[in-house]
Coordinates of C-alpha atoms in Angstrom, one line a residue:
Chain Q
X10 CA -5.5 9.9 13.4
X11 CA -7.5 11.8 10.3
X12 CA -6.6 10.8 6.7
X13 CA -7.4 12.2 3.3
X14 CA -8.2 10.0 0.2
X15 CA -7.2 11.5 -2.5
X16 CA -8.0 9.8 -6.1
X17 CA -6.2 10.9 -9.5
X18 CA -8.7 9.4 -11.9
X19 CA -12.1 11.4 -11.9
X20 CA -14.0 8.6 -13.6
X21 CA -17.0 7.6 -11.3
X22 CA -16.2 3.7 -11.2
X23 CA -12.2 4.3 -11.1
X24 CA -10.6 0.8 -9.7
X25 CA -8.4 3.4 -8.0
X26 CA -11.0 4.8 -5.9
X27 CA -12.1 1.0 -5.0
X28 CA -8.3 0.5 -4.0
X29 CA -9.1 3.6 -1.6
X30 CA -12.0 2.1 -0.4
X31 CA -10.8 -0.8 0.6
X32 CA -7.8 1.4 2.3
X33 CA -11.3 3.2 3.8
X34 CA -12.4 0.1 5.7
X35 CA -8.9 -0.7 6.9
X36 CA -9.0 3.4 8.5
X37 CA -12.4 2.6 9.7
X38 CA -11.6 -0.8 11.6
X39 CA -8.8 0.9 13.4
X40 CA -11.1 3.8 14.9
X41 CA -9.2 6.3 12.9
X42 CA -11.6 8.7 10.7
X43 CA -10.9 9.5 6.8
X44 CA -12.2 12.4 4.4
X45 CA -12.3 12.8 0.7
X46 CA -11.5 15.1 -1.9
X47 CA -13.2 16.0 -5.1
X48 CA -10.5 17.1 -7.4
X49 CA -12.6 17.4 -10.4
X50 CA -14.0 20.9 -8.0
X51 CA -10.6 22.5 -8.7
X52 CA -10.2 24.8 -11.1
X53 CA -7.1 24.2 -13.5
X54 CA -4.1 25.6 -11.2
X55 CA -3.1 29.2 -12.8
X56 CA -1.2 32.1 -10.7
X57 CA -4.0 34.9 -12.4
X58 CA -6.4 33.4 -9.5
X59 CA -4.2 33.7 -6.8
X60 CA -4.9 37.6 -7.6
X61 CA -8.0 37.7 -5.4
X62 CA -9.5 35.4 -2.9
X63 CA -8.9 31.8 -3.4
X64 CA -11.7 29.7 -5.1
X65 CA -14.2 28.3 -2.6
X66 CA -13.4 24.8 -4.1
X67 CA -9.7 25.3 -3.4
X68 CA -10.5 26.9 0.6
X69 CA -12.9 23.8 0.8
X70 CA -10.0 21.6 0.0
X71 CA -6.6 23.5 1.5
X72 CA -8.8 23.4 4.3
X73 CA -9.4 19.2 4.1
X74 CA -5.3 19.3 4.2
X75 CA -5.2 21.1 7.1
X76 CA -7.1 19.0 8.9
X77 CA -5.2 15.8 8.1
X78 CA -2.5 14.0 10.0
X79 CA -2.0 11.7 6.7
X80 CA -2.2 11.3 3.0
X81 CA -3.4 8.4 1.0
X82 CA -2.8 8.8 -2.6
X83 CA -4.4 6.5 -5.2
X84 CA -2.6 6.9 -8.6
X85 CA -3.5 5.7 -12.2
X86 CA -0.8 6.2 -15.2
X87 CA -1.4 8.7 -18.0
X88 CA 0.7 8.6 -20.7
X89 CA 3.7 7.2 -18.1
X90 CA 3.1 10.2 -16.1
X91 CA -0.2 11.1 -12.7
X92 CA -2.8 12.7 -14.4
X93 CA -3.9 16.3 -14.7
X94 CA -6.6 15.9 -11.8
X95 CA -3.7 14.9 -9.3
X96 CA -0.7 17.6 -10.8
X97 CA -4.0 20.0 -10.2
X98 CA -4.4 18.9 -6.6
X99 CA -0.6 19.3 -6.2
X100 CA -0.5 22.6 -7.5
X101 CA -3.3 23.7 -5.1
X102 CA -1.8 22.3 -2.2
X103 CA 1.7 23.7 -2.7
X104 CA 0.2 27.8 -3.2
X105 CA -0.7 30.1 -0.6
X106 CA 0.2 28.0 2.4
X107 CA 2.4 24.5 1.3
X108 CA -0.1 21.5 3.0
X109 CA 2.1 18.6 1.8
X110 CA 5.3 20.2 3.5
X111 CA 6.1 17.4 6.3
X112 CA 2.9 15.5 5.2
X113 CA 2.8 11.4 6.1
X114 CA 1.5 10.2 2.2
X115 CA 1.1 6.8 1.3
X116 CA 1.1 5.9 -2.9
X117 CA -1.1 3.3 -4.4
X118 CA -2.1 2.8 -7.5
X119 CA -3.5 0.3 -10.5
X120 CA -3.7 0.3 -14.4
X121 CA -4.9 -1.5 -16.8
X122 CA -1.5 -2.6 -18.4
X123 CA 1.0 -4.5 -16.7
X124 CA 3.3 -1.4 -15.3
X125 CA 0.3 -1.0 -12.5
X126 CA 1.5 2.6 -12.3
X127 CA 5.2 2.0 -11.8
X128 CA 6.3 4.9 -13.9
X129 CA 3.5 7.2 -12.7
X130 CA 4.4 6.5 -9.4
X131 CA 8.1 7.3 -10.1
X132 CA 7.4 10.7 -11.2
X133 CA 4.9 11.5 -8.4
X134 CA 7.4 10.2 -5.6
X135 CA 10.3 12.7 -7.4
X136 CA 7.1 15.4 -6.8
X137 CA 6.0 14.5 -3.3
X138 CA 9.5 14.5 -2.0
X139 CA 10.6 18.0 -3.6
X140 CA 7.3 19.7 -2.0
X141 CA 8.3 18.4 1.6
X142 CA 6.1 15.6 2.1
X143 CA 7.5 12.2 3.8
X144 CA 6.2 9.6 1.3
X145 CA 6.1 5.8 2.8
X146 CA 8.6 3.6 1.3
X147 CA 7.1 0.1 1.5
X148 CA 4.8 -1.4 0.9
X149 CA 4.4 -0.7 -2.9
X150 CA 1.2 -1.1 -4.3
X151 CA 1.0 -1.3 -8.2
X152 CA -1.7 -3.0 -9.2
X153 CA -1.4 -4.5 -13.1
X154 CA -4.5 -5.6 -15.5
X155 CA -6.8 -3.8 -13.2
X156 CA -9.9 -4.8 -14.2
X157 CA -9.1 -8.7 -13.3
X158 CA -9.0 -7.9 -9.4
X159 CA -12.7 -6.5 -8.5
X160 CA -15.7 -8.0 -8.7
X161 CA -19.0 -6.7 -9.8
X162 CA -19.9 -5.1 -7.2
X163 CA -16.7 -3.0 -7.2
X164 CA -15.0 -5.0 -4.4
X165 CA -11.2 -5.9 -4.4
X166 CA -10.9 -9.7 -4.4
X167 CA -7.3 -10.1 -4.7
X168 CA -6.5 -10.8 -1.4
X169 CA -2.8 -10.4 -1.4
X170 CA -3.3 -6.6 -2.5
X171 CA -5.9 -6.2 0.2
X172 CA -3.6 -7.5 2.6
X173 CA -0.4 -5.1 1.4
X174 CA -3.4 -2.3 2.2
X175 CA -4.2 -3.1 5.2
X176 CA -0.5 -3.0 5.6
X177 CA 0.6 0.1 4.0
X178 CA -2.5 1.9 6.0
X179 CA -1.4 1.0 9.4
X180 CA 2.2 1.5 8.4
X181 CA 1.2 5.3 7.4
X182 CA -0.8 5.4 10.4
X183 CA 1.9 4.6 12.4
X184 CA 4.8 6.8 10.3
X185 CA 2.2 10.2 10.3
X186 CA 2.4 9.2 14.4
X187 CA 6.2 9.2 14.7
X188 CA 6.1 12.4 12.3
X189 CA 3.6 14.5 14.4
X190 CA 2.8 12.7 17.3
X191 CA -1.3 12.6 17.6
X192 CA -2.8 12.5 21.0
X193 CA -5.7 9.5 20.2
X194 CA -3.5 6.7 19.0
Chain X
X22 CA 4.2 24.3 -42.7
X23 CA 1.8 25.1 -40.5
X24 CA 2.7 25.3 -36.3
X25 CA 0.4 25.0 -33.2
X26 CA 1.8 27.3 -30.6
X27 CA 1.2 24.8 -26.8
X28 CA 2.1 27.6 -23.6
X29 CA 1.4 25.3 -20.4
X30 CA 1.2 28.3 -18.0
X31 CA -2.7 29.3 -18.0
X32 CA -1.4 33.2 -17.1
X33 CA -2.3 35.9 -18.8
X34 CA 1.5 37.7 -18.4
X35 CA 3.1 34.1 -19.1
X36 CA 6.8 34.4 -19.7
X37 CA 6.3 30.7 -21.5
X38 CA 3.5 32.5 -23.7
X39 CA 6.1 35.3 -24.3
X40 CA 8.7 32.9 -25.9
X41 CA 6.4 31.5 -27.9
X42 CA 5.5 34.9 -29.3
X43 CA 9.2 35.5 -30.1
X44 CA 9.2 32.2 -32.3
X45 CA 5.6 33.2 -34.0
X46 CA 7.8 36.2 -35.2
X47 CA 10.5 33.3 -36.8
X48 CA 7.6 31.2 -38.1
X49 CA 6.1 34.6 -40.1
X50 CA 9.3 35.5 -40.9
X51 CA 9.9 32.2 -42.6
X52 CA 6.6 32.5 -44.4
X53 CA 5.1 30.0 -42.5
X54 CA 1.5 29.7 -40.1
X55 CA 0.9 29.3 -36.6
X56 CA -2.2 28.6 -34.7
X57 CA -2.5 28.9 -30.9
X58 CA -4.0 26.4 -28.3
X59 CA -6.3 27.8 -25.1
X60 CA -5.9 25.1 -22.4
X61 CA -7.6 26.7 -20.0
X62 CA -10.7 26.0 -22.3
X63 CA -10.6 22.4 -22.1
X64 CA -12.4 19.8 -19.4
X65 CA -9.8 17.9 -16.6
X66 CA -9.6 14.7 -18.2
X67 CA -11.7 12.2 -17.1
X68 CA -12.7 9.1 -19.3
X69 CA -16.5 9.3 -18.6
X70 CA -16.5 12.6 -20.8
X71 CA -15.5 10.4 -23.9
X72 CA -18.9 8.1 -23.5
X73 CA -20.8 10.7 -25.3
X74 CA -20.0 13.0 -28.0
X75 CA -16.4 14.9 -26.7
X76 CA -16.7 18.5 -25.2
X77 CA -16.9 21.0 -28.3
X78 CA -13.4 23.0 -26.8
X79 CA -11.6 19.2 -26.7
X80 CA -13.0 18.5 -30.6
X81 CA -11.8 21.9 -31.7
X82 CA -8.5 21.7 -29.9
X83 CA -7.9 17.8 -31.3
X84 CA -8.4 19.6 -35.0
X85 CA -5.8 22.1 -34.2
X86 CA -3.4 19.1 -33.7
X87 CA -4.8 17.4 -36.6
X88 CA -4.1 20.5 -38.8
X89 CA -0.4 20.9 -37.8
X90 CA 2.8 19.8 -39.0
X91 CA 4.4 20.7 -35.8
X92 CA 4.1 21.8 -32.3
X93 CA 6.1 24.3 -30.2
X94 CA 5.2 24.1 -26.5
X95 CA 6.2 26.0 -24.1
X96 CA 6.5 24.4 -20.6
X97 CA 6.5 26.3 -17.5
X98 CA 7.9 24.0 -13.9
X99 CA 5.5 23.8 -11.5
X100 CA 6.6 21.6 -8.9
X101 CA 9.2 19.7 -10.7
X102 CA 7.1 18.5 -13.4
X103 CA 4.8 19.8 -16.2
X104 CA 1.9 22.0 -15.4
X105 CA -1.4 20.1 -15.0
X106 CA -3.0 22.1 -17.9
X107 CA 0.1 20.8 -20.0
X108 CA -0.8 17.3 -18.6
X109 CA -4.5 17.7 -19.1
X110 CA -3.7 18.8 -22.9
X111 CA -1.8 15.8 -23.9
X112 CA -4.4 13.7 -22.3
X113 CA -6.7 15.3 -24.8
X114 CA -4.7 14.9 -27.6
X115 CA -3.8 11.0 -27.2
X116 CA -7.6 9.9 -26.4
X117 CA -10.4 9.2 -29.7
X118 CA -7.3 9.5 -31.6
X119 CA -3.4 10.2 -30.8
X120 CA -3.1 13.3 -32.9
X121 CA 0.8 13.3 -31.3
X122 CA 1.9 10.1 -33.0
X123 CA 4.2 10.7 -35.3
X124 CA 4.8 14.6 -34.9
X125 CA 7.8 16.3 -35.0
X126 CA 7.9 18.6 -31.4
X127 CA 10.3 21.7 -30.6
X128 CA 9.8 22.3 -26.6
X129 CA 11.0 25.8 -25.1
X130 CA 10.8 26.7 -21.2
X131 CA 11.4 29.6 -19.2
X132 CA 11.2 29.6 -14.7
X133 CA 11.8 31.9 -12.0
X134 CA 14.4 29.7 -10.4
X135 CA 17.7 28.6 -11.6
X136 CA 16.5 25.4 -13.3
X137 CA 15.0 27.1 -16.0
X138 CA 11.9 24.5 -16.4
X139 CA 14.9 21.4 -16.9
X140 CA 13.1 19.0 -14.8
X141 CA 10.3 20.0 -16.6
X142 CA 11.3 18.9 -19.6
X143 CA 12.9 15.9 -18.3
X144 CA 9.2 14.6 -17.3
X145 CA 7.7 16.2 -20.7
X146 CA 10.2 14.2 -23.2
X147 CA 9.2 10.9 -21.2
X148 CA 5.6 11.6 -21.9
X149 CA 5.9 12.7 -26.0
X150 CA 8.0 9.8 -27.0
X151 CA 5.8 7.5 -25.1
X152 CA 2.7 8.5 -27.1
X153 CA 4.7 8.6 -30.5
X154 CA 5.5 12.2 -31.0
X155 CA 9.4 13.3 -32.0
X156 CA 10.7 15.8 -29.7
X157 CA 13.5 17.9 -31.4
X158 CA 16.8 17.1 -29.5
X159 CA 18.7 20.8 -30.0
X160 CA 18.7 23.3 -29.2
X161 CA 17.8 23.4 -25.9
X162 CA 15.9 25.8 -24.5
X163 CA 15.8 26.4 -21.2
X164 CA 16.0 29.6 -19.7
X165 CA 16.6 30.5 -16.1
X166 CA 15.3 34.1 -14.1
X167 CA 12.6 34.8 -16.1
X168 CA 12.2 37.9 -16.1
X169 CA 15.5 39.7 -16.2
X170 CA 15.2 38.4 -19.9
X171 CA 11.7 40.9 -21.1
X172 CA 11.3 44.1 -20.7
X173 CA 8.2 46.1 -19.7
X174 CA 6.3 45.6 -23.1
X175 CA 7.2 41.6 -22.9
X176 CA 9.4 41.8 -25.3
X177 CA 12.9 38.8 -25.1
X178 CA 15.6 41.0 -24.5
X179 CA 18.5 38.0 -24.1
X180 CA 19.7 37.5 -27.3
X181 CA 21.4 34.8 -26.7
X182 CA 18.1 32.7 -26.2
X183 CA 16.5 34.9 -29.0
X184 CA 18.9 33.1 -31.5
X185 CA 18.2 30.1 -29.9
X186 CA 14.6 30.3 -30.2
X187 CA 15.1 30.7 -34.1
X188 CA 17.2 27.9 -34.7
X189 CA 15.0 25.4 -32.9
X190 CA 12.0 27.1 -34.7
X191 CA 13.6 26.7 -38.4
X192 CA 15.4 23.2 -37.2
X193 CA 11.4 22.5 -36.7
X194 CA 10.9 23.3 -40.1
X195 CA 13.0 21.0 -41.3
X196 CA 12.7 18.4 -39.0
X197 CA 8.7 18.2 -39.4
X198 CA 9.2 18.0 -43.6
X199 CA 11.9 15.2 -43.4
X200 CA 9.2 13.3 -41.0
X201 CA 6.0 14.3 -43.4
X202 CA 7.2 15.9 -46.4
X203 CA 5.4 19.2 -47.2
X204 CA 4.8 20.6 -50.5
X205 CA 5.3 24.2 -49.9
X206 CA 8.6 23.9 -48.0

């Protein structure tokens, strides 16, 4: 079983990349194997280069789809809404070959308000399920007041959200399985 | 009154960029200005470029904003949402500043499908009136089969939506002075 981390938020100390890390370490203690992208690679999505060959960047990454069984998403709000970075990756996905169509994806997400990325996640579920991916229904995982969770060294100390991880992996682990049936689990 | 002219598609042909051309025509008709955004100029948004001095294409773009008394944007649907260079843009113009709050907003669309950009717009007036701008409620403008509507030199040949496009631009007008009066109106 091969996943793909995927983080909206391009900020180097993003709590949503420290939510996929802990997700990491869950993949890792199974014996499954993960990857991850670098969205802030990917050139803003327009049609104009679809013209010629496909940017390295967005090969290197169509490629990174291809190879996975699953998708772990780690969202933060924007303005209500997923942020450019993770529309981008969408976009990119979806041309020239659609790598989310009958994709396993799993949604987390945490903000530093109190709607943890409820209404984020809302629009990016409406997304996922109109490009053909299988999003996981339970367990949610919307983090509020981020910031109160990790400690210094980046590590998520609230247990009960580690837990509903280690959950929600296994669970997409097991959902990517019944989906496409991989050999090695 | 002076407009800023917001096409989410990043394509050079854009039929979004082509409405917004037909209501430049209304706006210099009317006597009034219009300036135009290039979003394919600006950074993907990440917080860590606001710790310094912001990138010279976000400072010039957030004093278009701050110059206008209105914004016509044209959305493109990518997806089922707004394009990520939309996104990105709005990000941009709500961080160091909200140069939304508080202004008055005409949005226009055009697809290749049927929807004609609708749940486009659905995810677009969820993100302005969050960040404090006023979206104008009619008319609507969203047009479906792109391009049976332009002929070869780009030009809207549907009248119908030609009409349209010049109510909504003059309903702008007004709209935008009754918000922040304007002395040459």
């Amino acid at each position: 079983m091969h996943f793909l981390a995927i983080c909206g938020s391009l900020r180097a100390h993003s709590f949503n990349r420290l939510l996929l890390r802990c997700a990491e370490e869950v993949v890792l203690h199974q014996g499954w194997s993960i990857d991850w992208c670098d969205l802030g690679a990917l050139p803003l999505y327009s049609e104009d280069l679809e013209a010629t060959a496909l940017p390295e960047s967005v090969q290197r990454y169509k490629a990174q789809f291809k190879r996975a069984d699953a998708l772990l998403i780690a969202t933060p709000e924007y303005n209500h809404s997923i942020s450019a970075a993770l529309k981008n990756a969408i976009e990119w996905a979806t041309r020239k070959g659609n790598n989310l169509d009958g994709k396993a994806v799993a949604v987390m997400g945490t903000s530093g308000g109190f709607a943890g990325t409820a209404r984020a996640q809302a629009h990016l579920n409406q997304i996922l399920v109109h490009v053909g991916a299988y999003p996981l229904p339970r367990p949610v995982i919307q983090l509020p007041f981020a910031k109160q969770h990790f400690n210094t060294e980046g590590r998520l100390i609230n247990e009960q959200t580690r837990s509903l991880i280690e959950k929600q992996v296994i669970a997409l682990g097991v959902w990517a399985n019944r989906l496409n049936p991989v050999s090695v689990l």
